[in-house]
Backbone as JSON Lines, residues from 0, in Angstrom:
{"i":0,"aa":"M","n":[8.07,2.45,-11.13],"ca":[6.89,2.52,-10.29],"c":[6.43,3.97,-10.21]}
{"i":1,"aa":"D","n":[5.14,4.18,-10.14],"ca":[4.55,5.51,-10.08],"c":[5.07,6.25,-8.85]}
{"i":2,"aa":"D","n":[5.37,7.55,-9.02],"ca":[5.88,8.35,-7.91],"c":[4.79,8.87,-7.0]}
{"i":3,"aa":"D","n":[3.53,8.68,-7.35],"ca":[2.43,9.17,-6.52],"c":[2.19,8.21,-5.36]}
{"i":4,"aa":"L","n":[2.63,8.62,-4.2],"ca":[2.47,7.78,-3.0],"c":[1.2,8.1,-2.24]}
{"i":5,"aa":"S","n":[0.44,9.09,-2.71],"ca":[-0.73,9.56,-1.97],"c":[-1.76,8.46,-1.64]}
{"i":6,"aa":"P","n":[-1.93,7.43,-2.48],"ca":[-2.88,6.39,-2.09],"c":[-2.49,5.65,-0.79]}
{"i":7,"aa":"F","n":[-1.23,5.74,-0.4],"ca":[-0.74,5.04,0.79],"c":[-0.67,5.94,2.02]}
{"i":8,"aa":"L","n":[-0.92,7.22,1.83],"ca":[-0.74,8.2,2.91],"c":[-2.05,8.84,3.3]}
{"i":9,"aa":"P","n":[-2.21,9.22,4.54],"ca":[-1.29,8.96,5.65],"c":[-1.38,7.5,6.08]}
{"i":10,"aa":"L","n":[-0.29,7.01,6.63],"ca":[-0.28,5.66,7.16],"c":[-1.11,5.6,8.44]}
{"i":11,"aa":"A","n":[-1.81,4.51,8.63],"ca":[-2.51,4.28,9.89],"c":[-1.45,4.11,10.98]}
{"i":12,"aa":"P","n":[-1.77,4.45,12.23],"ca":[-0.77,4.34,13.31],"c":[-0.09,2.98,13.39]}
{"i":13,"aa":"A","n":[-0.86,1.9,13.29],"ca":[-0.24,0.57,13.38],"c":[0.74,0.36,12.23]}
{"i":14,"aa":"A","n":[0.35,0.73,11.01],"ca":[1.23,0.56,9.85],"c":[2.49,1.4,10.0]}
{"i":15,"aa":"L","n":[2.34,2.63,10.46],"ca":[3.5,3.5,10.67],"c":[4.48,2.87,11.65]}
{"i":16,"aa":"H","n":[3.98,2.39,12.77],"ca":[4.85,1.79,13.78],"c":[5.52,0.52,13.25]}
{"i":17,"aa":"I","n":[4.79,-0.29,12.52],"ca":[5.37,-1.53,11.97],"c":[6.47,-1.2,10.97]}
{"i":18,"aa":"L","n":[6.2,-0.29,10.04],"ca":[7.21,0.07,9.05],"c":[8.43,0.69,9.72]}
{"i":19,"aa":"L","n":[8.2,1.53,10.69],"ca":[9.31,2.17,11.39],"c":[10.19,1.13,12.07]}
{"i":20,"aa":"C","n":[9.59,0.18,12.73],"ca":[10.41,-0.81,13.45],"c":[11.12,-1.75,12.49]}
{"i":21,"aa":"L","n":[10.6,-1.93,11.28],"ca":[11.28,-2.79,10.31],"c":[12.27,-2.02,9.44]}
{"i":22,"aa":"S","n":[12.38,-0.71,9.64],"ca":[13.29,0.08,8.82],"c":[14.76,-0.23,9.13]}
{"i":23,"aa":"A","n":[15.03,-0.74,10.3],"ca":[16.42,-1.03,10.7],"c":[16.81,-2.48,10.41]}
{"i":24,"aa":"E","n":[15.89,-3.41,10.6],"ca":[16.23,-4.82,10.41],"c":[14.96,-5.67,10.3]}
{"i":25,"aa":"A","n":[15.13,-6.86,9.75],"ca":[14.01,-7.81,9.66],"c":[13.69,-8.32,11.07]}
{"i":26,"aa":"R","n":[12.42,-8.57,11.29],"ca":[11.98,-9.08,12.6],"c":[10.82,-10.04,12.41]}
{"i":27,"aa":"H","n":[10.62,-10.89,13.4],"ca":[9.45,-11.76,13.42],"c":[8.34,-11.06,14.18]}
{"i":28,"aa":"G","n":[7.16,-11.62,14.15],"ca":[5.97,-10.97,14.72],"c":[6.14,-10.51,16.15]}
{"i":29,"aa":"Y","n":[6.56,-11.41,17.03],"ca":[6.7,-11.02,18.43],"c":[7.78,-9.94,18.59]}
{"i":30,"aa":"G","n":[8.84,-10.04,17.81],"ca":[9.89,-9.01,17.83],"c":[9.36,-7.66,17.4]}
{"i":31,"aa":"I","n":[8.45,-7.66,16.42],"ca":[7.83,-6.41,15.98],"c":[7.0,-5.82,17.12]}
{"i":32,"aa":"M","n":[6.21,-6.64,17.77],"ca":[5.37,-6.14,18.87],"c":[6.24,-5.53,19.97]}
{"i":33,"aa":"R","n":[7.32,-6.2,20.33],"ca":[8.21,-5.68,21.39],"c":[8.88,-4.39,20.97]}
{"i":34,"aa":"E","n":[9.34,-4.32,19.71],"ca":[10.05,-3.13,19.25],"c":[9.11,-1.93,19.13]}
{"i":35,"aa":"V","n":[7.89,-2.16,18.69],"ca":[6.91,-1.06,18.63],"c":[6.65,-0.52,20.03]}
{"i":36,"aa":"A","n":[6.49,-1.4,20.99],"ca":[6.28,-0.96,22.38],"c":[7.49,-0.18,22.88]}
{"i":37,"aa":"R","n":[8.7,-0.67,22.59],"ca":[9.92,0.02,23.04],"c":[10.04,1.4,22.4]}
{"i":38,"aa":"Q","n":[9.84,1.48,21.09],"ca":[10.0,2.75,20.39],"c":[8.98,3.78,20.84]}
{"i":39,"aa":"S","n":[7.85,3.33,21.32],"ca":[6.79,4.26,21.74],"c":[6.78,4.45,23.25]}
{"i":40,"aa":"D","n":[7.84,4.04,23.93],"ca":[7.88,4.11,25.41],"c":[6.65,3.46,26.02]}
{"i":41,"aa":"E","n":[6.28,2.33,25.45],"ca":[5.14,1.52,25.93],"c":[3.79,2.22,25.76]}
{"i":42,"aa":"Q","n":[3.75,3.31,25.01],"ca":[2.5,4.04,24.8],"c":[1.63,3.4,23.72]}
{"i":43,"aa":"Y","n":[2.23,2.61,22.85],"ca":[1.5,1.97,21.77],"c":[1.78,0.49,21.81]}
{"i":44,"aa":"Q","n":[0.76,-0.3,21.99],"ca":[0.9,-1.75,22.07],"c":[0.1,-2.39,20.93]}
{"i":45,"aa":"L","n":[0.75,-3.23,20.16],"ca":[0.07,-3.96,19.09],"c":[-0.34,-5.33,19.61]}
{"i":46,"aa":"G","n":[-1.59,-5.66,19.45],"ca":[-2.03,-7.01,19.74],"c":[-1.77,-7.9,18.54]}
{"i":47,"aa":"P","n":[-1.8,-9.22,18.72],"ca":[-1.52,-10.12,17.62],"c":[-2.47,-9.95,16.43]}
{"i":48,"aa":"G","n":[-3.74,-9.75,16.69],"ca":[-4.7,-9.58,15.6],"c":[-4.4,-8.35,14.76]}
{"i":49,"aa":"T","n":[-4.16,-7.23,15.43],"ca":[-3.82,-5.98,14.72],"c":[-2.52,-6.15,13.96]}
{"i":50,"aa":"L","n":[-1.53,-6.76,14.59],"ca":[-0.23,-6.95,13.95],"c":[-0.36,-7.77,12.68]}
{"i":51,"aa":"Y","n":[-0.94,-8.95,12.78],"ca":[-0.96,-9.86,11.64],"c":[-1.91,-9.38,10.54]}
{"i":52,"aa":"D","n":[-2.99,-8.72,10.88],"ca":[-3.85,-8.11,9.86],"c":[-3.07,-7.06,9.09]}
{"i":53,"aa":"N","n":[-2.31,-6.22,9.81],"ca":[-1.52,-5.17,9.16],"c":[-0.36,-5.75,8.35]}
{"i":54,"aa":"L","n":[0.3,-6.77,8.86],"ca":[1.4,-7.38,8.11],"c":[0.88,-7.91,6.77]}
{"i":55,"aa":"Q","n":[-0.27,-8.58,6.8],"ca":[-0.83,-9.12,5.57],"c":[-1.16,-7.99,4.59]}
{"i":56,"aa":"K","n":[-1.8,-6.93,5.08],"ca":[-2.17,-5.8,4.24],"c":[-0.93,-5.13,3.65]}
{"i":57,"aa":"L","n":[0.1,-4.91,4.48],"ca":[1.32,-4.25,4.03],"c":[2.07,-5.1,3.01]}
{"i":58,"aa":"M","n":[1.99,-6.41,3.14],"ca":[2.62,-7.29,2.15],"c":[1.86,-7.24,0.83]}
{"i":59,"aa":"I","n":[0.55,-7.24,0.88],"ca":[-0.26,-7.14,-0.34],"c":[0.03,-5.83,-1.06]}
{"i":60,"aa":"Q","n":[0.22,-4.76,-0.31],"ca":[0.51,-3.45,-0.89],"c":[1.95,-3.33,-1.4]}
{"i":61,"aa":"G","n":[2.79,-4.3,-1.09],"ca":[4.17,-4.26,-1.54],"c":[5.1,-3.45,-0.66]}
{"i":62,"aa":"L","n":[4.65,-3.13,0.56],"ca":[5.48,-2.35,1.47],"c":[6.4,-3.23,2.31]}
{"i":63,"aa":"L","n":[6.0,-4.48,2.5],"ca":[6.79,-5.46,3.24],"c":[6.92,-6.72,2.41]}
{"i":64,"aa":"E","n":[7.92,-7.52,2.79],"ca":[8.07,-8.84,2.2],"c":[8.59,-9.78,3.28]}
{"i":65,"aa":"E","n":[8.38,-11.06,3.04],"ca":[8.91,-12.03,3.97],"c":[10.42,-12.07,3.8]}
{"i":66,"aa":"A","n":[11.14,-12.21,4.91],"ca":[12.61,-12.26,4.9],"c":[13.06,-13.64,5.34]}
{"i":67,"aa":"P","n":[14.24,-14.05,4.92],"ca":[14.75,-15.35,5.37],"c":[15.06,-15.33,6.87]}
{"i":68,"aa":"R","n":[15.01,-16.5,7.47],"ca":[15.4,-16.61,8.89],"c":[16.88,-16.27,9.01]}
{"i":69,"aa":"P","n":[17.26,-15.6,10.1],"ca":[18.67,-15.19,10.25],"c":[19.63,-16.35,10.43]}
{"i":70,"aa":"S","n":[19.13,-17.48,10.94],"ca":[20.02,-18.64,11.12],"c":[19.21,-19.92,11.02]}
{"i":71,"aa":"E","n":[19.89,-21.0,10.74],"ca":[19.23,-22.32,10.65],"c":[18.7,-22.76,12.01]}
{"i":72,"aa":"D","n":[19.3,-22.24,13.08],"ca":[18.89,-22.63,14.44],"c":[17.61,-21.93,14.88]}
{"i":73,"aa":"D","n":[17.19,-20.91,14.14],"ca":[16.0,-20.16,14.52],"c":[14.76,-21.04,14.36]}
{"i":74,"aa":"D","n":[13.77,-20.8,15.19],"ca":[12.52,-21.56,15.17],"c":[11.91,-21.5,13.77]}
{"i":75,"aa":"P","n":[11.72,-22.63,13.11],"ca":[11.2,-22.64,11.74],"c":[9.76,-22.13,11.64]}
{"i":76,"aa":"R","n":[9.05,-22.05,12.76],"ca":[7.67,-21.53,12.72],"c":[7.63,-20.01,12.62]}
{"i":77,"aa":"R","n":[8.73,-19.36,12.96],"ca":[8.77,-17.9,12.9],"c":[8.86,-17.41,11.45]}
{"i":78,"aa":"R","n":[8.05,-16.41,11.15],"ca":[8.13,-15.75,9.85],"c":[8.74,-14.38,10.09]}
{"i":79,"aa":"Y","n":[9.74,-14.04,9.3],"ca":[10.41,-12.75,9.42],"c":[9.93,-11.83,8.29]}
{"i":80,"aa":"Y","n":[9.89,-10.55,8.6],"ca":[9.41,-9.54,7.65],"c":[10.46,-8.44,7.53]}
{"i":81,"aa":"R","n":[10.51,-7.83,6.34],"ca":[11.4,-6.69,6.14],"c":[10.72,-5.69,5.21]}
{"i":82,"aa":"L","n":[11.18,-4.47,5.31],"ca":[10.7,-3.38,4.47],"c":[11.19,-3.58,3.04]}
{"i":83,"aa":"T","n":[10.35,-3.29,2.07],"ca":[10.79,-3.27,0.67],"c":[11.31,-1.86,0.37]}
{"i":84,"aa":"K","n":[11.94,-1.69,-0.77],"ca":[12.39,-0.35,-1.17],"c":[11.18,0.58,-1.29]}
{"i":85,"aa":"F","n":[10.1,0.06,-1.84],"ca":[8.88,0.86,-1.96],"c":[8.34,1.2,-0.57]}
{"i":86,"aa":"G","n":[8.36,0.25,0.35],"ca":[7.91,0.5,1.71],"c":[8.72,1.59,2.38]}
{"i":87,"aa":"R","n":[10.03,1.6,2.13],"ca":[10.89,2.65,2.69],"c":[10.5,4.01,2.12]}
{"i":88,"aa":"R","n":[10.2,4.08,0.83],"ca":[9.78,5.35,0.22],"c":[8.48,5.85,0.84]}
{"i":89,"aa":"V","n":[7.53,4.95,1.06],"ca":[6.26,5.34,1.67],"c":[6.5,5.8,3.1]}
{"i":90,"aa":"L","n":[7.31,5.08,3.86],"ca":[7.63,5.49,5.23],"c":[8.29,6.86,5.25]}
{"i":91,"aa":"E","n":[9.26,7.08,4.38],"ca":[9.93,8.38,4.33],"c":[8.95,9.5,3.99]}
{"i":92,"aa":"A","n":[8.03,9.24,3.09],"ca":[7.03,10.25,2.72],"c":[6.13,10.57,3.9]}
{"i":93,"aa":"D","n":[5.74,9.54,4.66],"ca":[4.86,9.8,5.8],"c":[5.61,10.5,6.92]}
{"i":94,"aa":"V","n":[6.88,10.18,7.12],"ca":[7.68,10.88,8.14],"c":[7.8,12.36,7.76]}
{"i":95,"aa":"S","n":[8.01,12.65,6.48],"ca":[8.07,14.05,6.02],"c":[6.74,14.76,6.3]}
{"i":96,"aa":"R","n":[5.65,14.06,6.03],"ca":[4.32,14.62,6.3],"c":[4.17,14.92,7.79]}
{"i":97,"aa":"L","n":[4.6,13.99,8.62],"ca":[4.48,14.18,10.07],"c":[5.36,15.33,10.56]}
{"i":98,"aa":"K","n":[6.52,15.51,9.96],"ca":[7.38,16.63,10.33],"c":[6.66,17.96,10.04]}
{"i":99,"aa":"R","n":[5.96,18.03,8.91],"ca":[5.2,19.25,8.59],"c":[4.09,19.46,9.6]}
{"i":100,"aa":"V","n":[3.43,18.39,10.01],"ca":[2.36,18.49,11.01],"c":[2.93,19.02,12.32]}
{"i":101,"aa":"V","n":[4.06,18.48,12.75],"ca":[4.69,18.92,14.01],"c":[5.13,20.38,13.9]}
{"i":102,"aa":"R","n":[5.68,20.76,12.76],"ca":[6.09,22.16,12.57],"c":[4.87,23.09,12.68]}
{"i":103,"aa":"E","n":[3.78,22.74,12.04],"ca":[2.56,23.55,12.11],"c":[2.0,23.59,13.53]}
{"i":104,"aa":"A","n":[2.03,22.45,14.2],"ca":[1.54,22.39,15.58],"c":[2.4,23.26,16.49]}
{"i":105,"aa":"S","n":[3.71,23.21,16.3],"ca":[4.6,24.04,17.11],"c":[4.3,25.52,16.9]}
{"i":106,"aa":"F","n":[4.07,25.9,15.66],"ca":[3.73,27.29,15.36],"c":[2.4,27.66,16.0]}
{"i":107,"aa":"A","n":[1.41,26.8,15.86],"ca":[0.07,27.1,16.37],"c":[0.04,27.18,17.9]}
{"i":108,"aa":"L","n":[0.91,26.47,18.57],"ca":[0.89,26.42,20.03],"c":[1.78,27.46,20.69]}
{"i":109,"aa":"R","n":[2.47,28.26,19.89],"ca":[3.28,29.34,20.47],"c":[2.36,30.36,21.11]}
{"i":110,"aa":"E","n":[2.98,31.27,21.84],"ca":[2.24,32.4,22.39],"c":[1.52,33.11,21.25]}
{"i":111,"aa":"P","n":[0.57,33.99,21.58],"ca":[-0.18,34.67,20.5],"c":[0.75,35.16,19.39]}
{"i":112,"aa":"H","n":[0.33,34.95,18.19],"ca":[1.13,35.31,17.03],"c":[0.23,35.91,15.96]}
{"i":113,"aa":"P","n":[0.83,36.69,15.08],"ca":[0.01,37.29,14.02],"c":[-0.54,36.2,13.13]}
{"i":114,"aa":"R","n":[-1.68,36.45,12.56],"ca":[-2.33,35.49,11.68],"c":[-1.53,35.32,10.4]}
{"i":115,"aa":"R","n":[-1.32,34.07,10.0],"ca":[-0.61,33.75,8.77],"c":[-1.56,33.88,7.59]}
{"i":116,"aa":"T","n":[-1.03,34.3,6.48],"ca":[-1.87,34.38,5.28],"c":[-1.42,33.39,4.25]}
């Protein structure tokens, strides 16, 4: 696969949160919404429309795939999603980008400093 991830970056906030919450384990839609809210200290809430539109887009892009249900007892109507290897690479690239943004912001917000060249 091509190493140029730039067509996928930067991730939209909803996509970033979805990929981040699926980086640890497969989840169903409602589980994704709850985990995104938890990880963001309730600062970011995904509605069902935003969630499912993004899940479909991320699957088409090859960043997510449907995962098997964890058990036979699980509600058969639930669809589970997980990160693909490619999705993990895109997430890692965007996290690196965000780290650079935070580093620059930290520098810019310090007390007066000499101009960088």
